[in-house]
Structure formats: C-alpha cells, structure tokens
Short mmCIF file of C-alpha atoms in Angstrom, two decimals:
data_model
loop_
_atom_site.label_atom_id
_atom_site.label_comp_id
_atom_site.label_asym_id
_atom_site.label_seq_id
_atom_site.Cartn_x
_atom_site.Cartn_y
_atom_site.Cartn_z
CA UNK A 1 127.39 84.54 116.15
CA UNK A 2 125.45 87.58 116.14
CA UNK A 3 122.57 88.32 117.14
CA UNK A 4 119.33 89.40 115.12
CA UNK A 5 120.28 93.31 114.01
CA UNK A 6 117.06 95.09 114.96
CA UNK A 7 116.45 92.97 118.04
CA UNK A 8 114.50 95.04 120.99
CA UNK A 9 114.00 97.54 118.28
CA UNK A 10 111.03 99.18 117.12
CA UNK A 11 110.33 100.12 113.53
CA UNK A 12 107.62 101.83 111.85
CA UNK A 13 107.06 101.48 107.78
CA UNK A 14 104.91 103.38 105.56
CA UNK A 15 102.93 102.12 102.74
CA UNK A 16 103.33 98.95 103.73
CA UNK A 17 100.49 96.70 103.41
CA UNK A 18 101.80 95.75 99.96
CA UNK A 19 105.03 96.05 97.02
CA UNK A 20 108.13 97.25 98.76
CA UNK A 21 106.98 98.33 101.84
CA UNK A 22 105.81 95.01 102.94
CA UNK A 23 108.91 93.79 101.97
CA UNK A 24 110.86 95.84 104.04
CA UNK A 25 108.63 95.16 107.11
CA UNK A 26 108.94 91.91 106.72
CA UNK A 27 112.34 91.92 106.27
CA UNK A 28 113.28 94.15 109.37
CA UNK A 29 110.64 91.98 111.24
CA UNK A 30 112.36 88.52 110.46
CA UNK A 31 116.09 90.45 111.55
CA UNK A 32 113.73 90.50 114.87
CA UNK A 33 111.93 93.98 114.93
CA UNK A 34 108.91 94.32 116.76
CA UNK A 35 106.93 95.94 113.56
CA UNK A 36 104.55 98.67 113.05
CA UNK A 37 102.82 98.50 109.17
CA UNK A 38 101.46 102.05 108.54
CA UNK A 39 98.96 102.43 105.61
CA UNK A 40 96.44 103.92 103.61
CA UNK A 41 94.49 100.76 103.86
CA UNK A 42 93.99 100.36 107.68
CA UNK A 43 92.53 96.73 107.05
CA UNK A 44 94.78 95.58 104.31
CA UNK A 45 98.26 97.22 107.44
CA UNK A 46 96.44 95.30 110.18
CA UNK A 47 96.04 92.04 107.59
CA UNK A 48 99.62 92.60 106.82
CA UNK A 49 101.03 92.38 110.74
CA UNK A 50 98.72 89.50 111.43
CA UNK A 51 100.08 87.72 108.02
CA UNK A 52 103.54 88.91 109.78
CA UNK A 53 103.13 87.38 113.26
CA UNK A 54 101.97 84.13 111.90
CA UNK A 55 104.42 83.07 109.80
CA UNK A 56 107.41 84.48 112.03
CA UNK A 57 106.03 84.95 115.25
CA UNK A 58 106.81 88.29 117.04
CA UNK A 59 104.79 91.54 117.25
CA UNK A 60 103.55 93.11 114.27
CA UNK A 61 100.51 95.77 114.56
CA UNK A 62 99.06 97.79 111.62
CA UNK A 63 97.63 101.22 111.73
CA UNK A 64 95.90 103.16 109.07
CA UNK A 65 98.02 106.12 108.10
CA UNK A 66 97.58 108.64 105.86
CA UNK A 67 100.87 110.16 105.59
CA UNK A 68 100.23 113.59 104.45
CA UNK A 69 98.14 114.03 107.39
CA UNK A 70 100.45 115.50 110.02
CA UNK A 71 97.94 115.15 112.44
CA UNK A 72 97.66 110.86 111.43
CA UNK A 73 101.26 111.13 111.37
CA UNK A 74 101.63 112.22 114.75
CA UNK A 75 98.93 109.63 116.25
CA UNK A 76 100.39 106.67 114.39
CA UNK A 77 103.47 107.80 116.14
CA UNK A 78 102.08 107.43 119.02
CA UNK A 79 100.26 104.74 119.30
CA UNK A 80 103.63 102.97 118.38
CA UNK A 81 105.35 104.18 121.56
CA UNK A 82 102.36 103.59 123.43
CA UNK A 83 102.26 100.36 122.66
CA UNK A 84 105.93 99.51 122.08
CA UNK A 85 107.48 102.27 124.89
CA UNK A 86 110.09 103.39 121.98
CA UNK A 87 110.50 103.67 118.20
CA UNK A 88 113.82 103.09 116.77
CA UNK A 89 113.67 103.05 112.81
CA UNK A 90 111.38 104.55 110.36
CA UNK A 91 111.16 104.23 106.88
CA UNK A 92 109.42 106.74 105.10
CA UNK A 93 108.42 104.47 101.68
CA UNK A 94 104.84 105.78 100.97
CA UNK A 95 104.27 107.25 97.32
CA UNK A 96 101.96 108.27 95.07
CA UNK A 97 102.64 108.96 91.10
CA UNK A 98 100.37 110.57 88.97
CA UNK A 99 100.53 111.13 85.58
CA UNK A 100 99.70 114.01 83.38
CA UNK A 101 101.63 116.67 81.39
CA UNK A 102 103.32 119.92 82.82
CA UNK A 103 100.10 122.05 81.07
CA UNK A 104 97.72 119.73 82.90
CA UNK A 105 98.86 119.34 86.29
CA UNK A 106 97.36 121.53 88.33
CA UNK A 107 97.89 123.26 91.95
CA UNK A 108 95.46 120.71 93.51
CA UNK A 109 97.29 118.12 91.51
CA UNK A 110 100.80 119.03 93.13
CA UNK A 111 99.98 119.31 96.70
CA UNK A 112 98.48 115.57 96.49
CA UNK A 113 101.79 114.46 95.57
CA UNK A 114 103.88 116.31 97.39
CA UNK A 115 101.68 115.75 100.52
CA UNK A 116 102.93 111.99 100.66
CA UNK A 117 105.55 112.04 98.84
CA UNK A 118 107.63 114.66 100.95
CA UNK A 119 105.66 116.26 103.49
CA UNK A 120 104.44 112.29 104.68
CA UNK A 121 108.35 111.95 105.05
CA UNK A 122 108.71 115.49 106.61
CA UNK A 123 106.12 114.32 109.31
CA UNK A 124 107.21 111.03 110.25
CA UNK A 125 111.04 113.09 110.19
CA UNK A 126 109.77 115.25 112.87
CA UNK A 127 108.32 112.45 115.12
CA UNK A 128 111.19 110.99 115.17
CA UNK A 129 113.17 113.91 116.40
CA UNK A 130 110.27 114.54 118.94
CA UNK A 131 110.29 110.54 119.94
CA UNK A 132 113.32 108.66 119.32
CA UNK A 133 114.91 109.98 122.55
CA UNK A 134 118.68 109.64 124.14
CA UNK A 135 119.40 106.46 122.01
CA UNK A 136 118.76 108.43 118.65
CA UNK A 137 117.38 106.36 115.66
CA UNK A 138 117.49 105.69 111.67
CA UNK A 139 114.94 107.36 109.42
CA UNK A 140 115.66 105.97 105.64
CA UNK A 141 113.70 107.38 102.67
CA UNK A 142 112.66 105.73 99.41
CA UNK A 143 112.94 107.98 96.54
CA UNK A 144 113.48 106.93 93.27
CA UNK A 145 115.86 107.14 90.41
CA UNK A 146 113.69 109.79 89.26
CA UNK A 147 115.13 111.96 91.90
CA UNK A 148 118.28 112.21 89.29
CA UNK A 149 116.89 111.10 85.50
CA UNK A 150 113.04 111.23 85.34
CA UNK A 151 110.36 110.73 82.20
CA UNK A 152 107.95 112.95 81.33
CA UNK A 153 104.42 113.19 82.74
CA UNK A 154 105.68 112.74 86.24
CA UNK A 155 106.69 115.82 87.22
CA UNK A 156 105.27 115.75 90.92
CA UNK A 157 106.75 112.79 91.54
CA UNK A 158 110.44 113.33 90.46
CA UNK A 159 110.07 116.83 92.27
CA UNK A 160 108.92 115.12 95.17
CA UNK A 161 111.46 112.57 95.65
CA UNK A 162 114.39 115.12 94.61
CA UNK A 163 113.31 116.96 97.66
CA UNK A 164 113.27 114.27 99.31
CA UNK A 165 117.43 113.53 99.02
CA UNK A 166 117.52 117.24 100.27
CA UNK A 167 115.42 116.46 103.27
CA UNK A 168 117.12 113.48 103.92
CA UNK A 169 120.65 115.77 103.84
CA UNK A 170 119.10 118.08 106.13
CA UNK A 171 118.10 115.56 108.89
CA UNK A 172 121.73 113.93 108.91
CA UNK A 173 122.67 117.82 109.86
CA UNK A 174 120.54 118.09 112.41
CA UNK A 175 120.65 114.96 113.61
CA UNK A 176 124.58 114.30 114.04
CA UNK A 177 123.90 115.48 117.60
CA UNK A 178 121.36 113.71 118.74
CA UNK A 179 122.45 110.28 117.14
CA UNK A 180 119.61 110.54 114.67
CA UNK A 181 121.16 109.19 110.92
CA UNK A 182 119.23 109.66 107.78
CA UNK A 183 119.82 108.05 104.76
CA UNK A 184 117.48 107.51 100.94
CA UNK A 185 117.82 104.54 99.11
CA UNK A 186 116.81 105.19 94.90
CA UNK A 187 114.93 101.94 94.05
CA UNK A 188 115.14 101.40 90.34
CA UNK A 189 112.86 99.34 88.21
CA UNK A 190 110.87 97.32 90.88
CA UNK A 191 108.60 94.25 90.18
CA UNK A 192 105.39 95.76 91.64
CA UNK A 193 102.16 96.86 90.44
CA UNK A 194 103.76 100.41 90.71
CA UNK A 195 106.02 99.44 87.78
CA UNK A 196 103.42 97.53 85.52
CA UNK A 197 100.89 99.68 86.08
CA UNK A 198 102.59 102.42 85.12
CA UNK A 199 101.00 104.74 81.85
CA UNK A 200 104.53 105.55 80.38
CA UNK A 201 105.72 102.07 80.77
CA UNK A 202 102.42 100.87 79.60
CA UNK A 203 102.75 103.04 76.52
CA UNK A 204 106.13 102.22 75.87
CA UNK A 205 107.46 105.61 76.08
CA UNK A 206 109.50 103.99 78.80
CA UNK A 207 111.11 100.94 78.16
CA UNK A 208 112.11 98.43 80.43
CA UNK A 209 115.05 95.91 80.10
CA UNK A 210 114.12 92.86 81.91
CA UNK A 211 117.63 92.72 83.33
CA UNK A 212 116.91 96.16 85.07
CA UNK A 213 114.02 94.84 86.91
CA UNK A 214 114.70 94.06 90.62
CA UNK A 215 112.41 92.24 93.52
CA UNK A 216 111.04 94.14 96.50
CA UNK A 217 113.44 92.32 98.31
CA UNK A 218 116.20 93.69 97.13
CA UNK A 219 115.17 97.42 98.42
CA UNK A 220 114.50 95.34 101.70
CA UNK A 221 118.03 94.21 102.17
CA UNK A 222 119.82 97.68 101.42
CA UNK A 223 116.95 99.33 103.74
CA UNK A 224 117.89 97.09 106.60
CA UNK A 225 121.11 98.06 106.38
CA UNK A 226 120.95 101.51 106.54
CA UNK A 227 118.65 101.24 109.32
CA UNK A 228 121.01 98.73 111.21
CA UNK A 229 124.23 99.59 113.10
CA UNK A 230 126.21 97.81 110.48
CA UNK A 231 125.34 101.70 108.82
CA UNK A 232 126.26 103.24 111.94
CA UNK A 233 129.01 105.46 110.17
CA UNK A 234 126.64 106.13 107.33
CA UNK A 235 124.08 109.02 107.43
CA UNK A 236 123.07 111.52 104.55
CA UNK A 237 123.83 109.47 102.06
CA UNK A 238 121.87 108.11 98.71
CA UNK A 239 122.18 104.66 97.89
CA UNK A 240 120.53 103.34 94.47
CA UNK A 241 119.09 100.08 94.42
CA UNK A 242 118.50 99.80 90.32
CA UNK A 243 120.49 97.45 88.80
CA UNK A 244 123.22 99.89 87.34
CA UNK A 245 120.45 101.49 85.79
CA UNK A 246 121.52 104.82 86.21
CA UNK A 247 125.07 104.07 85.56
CA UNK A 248 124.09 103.89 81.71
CA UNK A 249 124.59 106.71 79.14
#
C-alpha cells in the first residue's frame, strides 16, 4: 500500500478560501500535505486552514495574498518556508473575470486582469525557482477553456489565461534542469459562483448544458495529479478538465 502522495510535502494554493481553490487544498491536504491557503480574503484563507485542520487534522495556515502584488507574492512565499522549512507544490488558481466589450475595456481595465491572472502566476513561478531548491517542485496553473474557445466580453480573461499555457510551456523549459515541472489544467464549466454569477451566462448569451457542468472536485483530482509524482514524466502539458466540452463542433 502506498503511502499518502504529497506526504512531507508542502503546498501553497491561491485563491483558495473558496470554489476550486479550496477544493484543491483540501484535496492535496487530505493526500497528506501540510497546506498553505493564499487569498484575497486573509480572514476568510486563515478560516479556511482552521476549517482544514479540524476536520482532517494536519497543518493548514492561511495568508492573505494578493497575487498581483509581487512584493505579497514574495512574503507569502516566505512565510511558507519559514514556517514549513520547504515548499514543494504550487498552484497558481487565482482569477479574476471582468466583463465589458472590446470598446469599453480600458488600459486600467487590462492590467487588473492580467495582474492576477498571469503576472500572480508569473510571481508565485519565480518563487518557486528562487525556493524550491535541489529537490525541484510542481507549479500547475488553472486556466480555462477560454484559453482555446472564449465568448465575448471577456477579453482580459481569455488573453490572460492563453498566456498563461505559454508561461506554463516556458517554465517546463527552464525547469527540466532543475527538476521543476509545470503543467495547466483548462477547467470547463465549474459549479461555483464564478459560473452562476457570470453576466454572459446570466444573459444567456452563453448557454450551459447541465451535463457540461463539473464539481470543484473534479479540478482537485486532475490538480493532484499533476502535482504528484504519479506526473513525474509529465511537465508542459495542458490538461482540460470540461466534460468533453471542447471536444464539440
């Protein structure tokens, strides 16, 4: 029998107070990873570790992030190894959508996006590189199917997240050496607010089959095992998590 995957190991998720994020902490955490929630919402990530710790027992701490704040970034970072002596996994899964029109977006509009939404993974990328050490480490990145098909009135977003495969590409490069993999996972349709709250699904400009509408947990399982040594051959790589969704004409 084997034993827990990410036992000894430290891992560090963002946006993960809540939806998919805390899904994926929770996973890792219950395949025995001493956890690290970073969010927005310092109360709700510290909240979320305690929640953590008492149903499963283990470590679990929460820091407030903000992710497109290289110098938060960099801190949260280290706290973790302060606290843990190591960091093993990170999973960059912090996003923000907005919605408005090509015409209407502006320049101000564009760097809030893209500040999370890439440069929040760019950060936490470089940290790693700077902290995982001789042992290496697994970064995995949630973009979205709207990396490869996107809607209108979201054009930050699927910008964002289609630079975010290409950043992902990049770090498997530069990472081969140092035992550093990278890989993206493309939720689809996910049962969170995200989803429901959602103007164009809202609107019904995008429709939704029910059948094309997966749990957090789901992302959870395919993150853990990209992150996991189960994945150890795999690096670079995109994985969608939607349901066949974009396998339809």
């Amino acid at each position: 029998m084997m034993g827990p995957r990410f036992a000894n190991k430290v891992a560090i998720v963002t946006g993960a107070a809540g939806g998919i994020g805390a899904a994926i902490a929770a996973r890792l955490h219950a395949e025995g990873a001493r956890m690290v929630i970073a969010d927005l919402k310092g109360e709700a990530a510290e909240a979320a570790a305690a929640d953590l710790v008492a149903k499963a027992g283990g470590e679990a701490i929460g820091i407030a992030c903000d992710v497109g704040s290289e110098e938060q970034v960099a801190a949260a970072v280290g706290h973790t190894v302060e606290r843990f002596g190591r960091i093993d996994v990170i999973v960059n899964n912090a996003g923000l959508m907005t919605f408005k029109t090509l015409a209407e977006f502006t320049g101000e509009d564009w760097l809030k996006v893209l500040r999370v939404d890439l440069l929040g993974a760019a950060y936490f990328t470089r940290q790693g590189f700077l902290h995982f050490g001789d042992k290496g480490g697994a970064i995995v990145n949630i973009a979205s199917v709207h990396a490869i098909e996107t809607s209108a009135n979201a054009a930050p977003y699927a910008a964002a997240k289609a630079a975010l495969l290409s950043l992902t590409r990049t770090t498997s490069i530069e990472g081969r050496d140092v035992k550093i993999r990278a890989n993206a996972v493309l939720p689809g349709a996910i049962d969170t607010p995200m989803l429901w709250e959602n103007p164009n699904v809202k609107s019904g400009a995008e429709t939704i089959d029910k059948r094309d509408v997966g749990q957090p947990e789901d992302i959870a399982a395919a993150v853990a095992f990209l992150a996991s040594d189960d994945a150890k051959f795999i690096t670079g790589t995109t994985l969608a998590v939607d349901g066949g969704r974009l396998a339809k004409l």
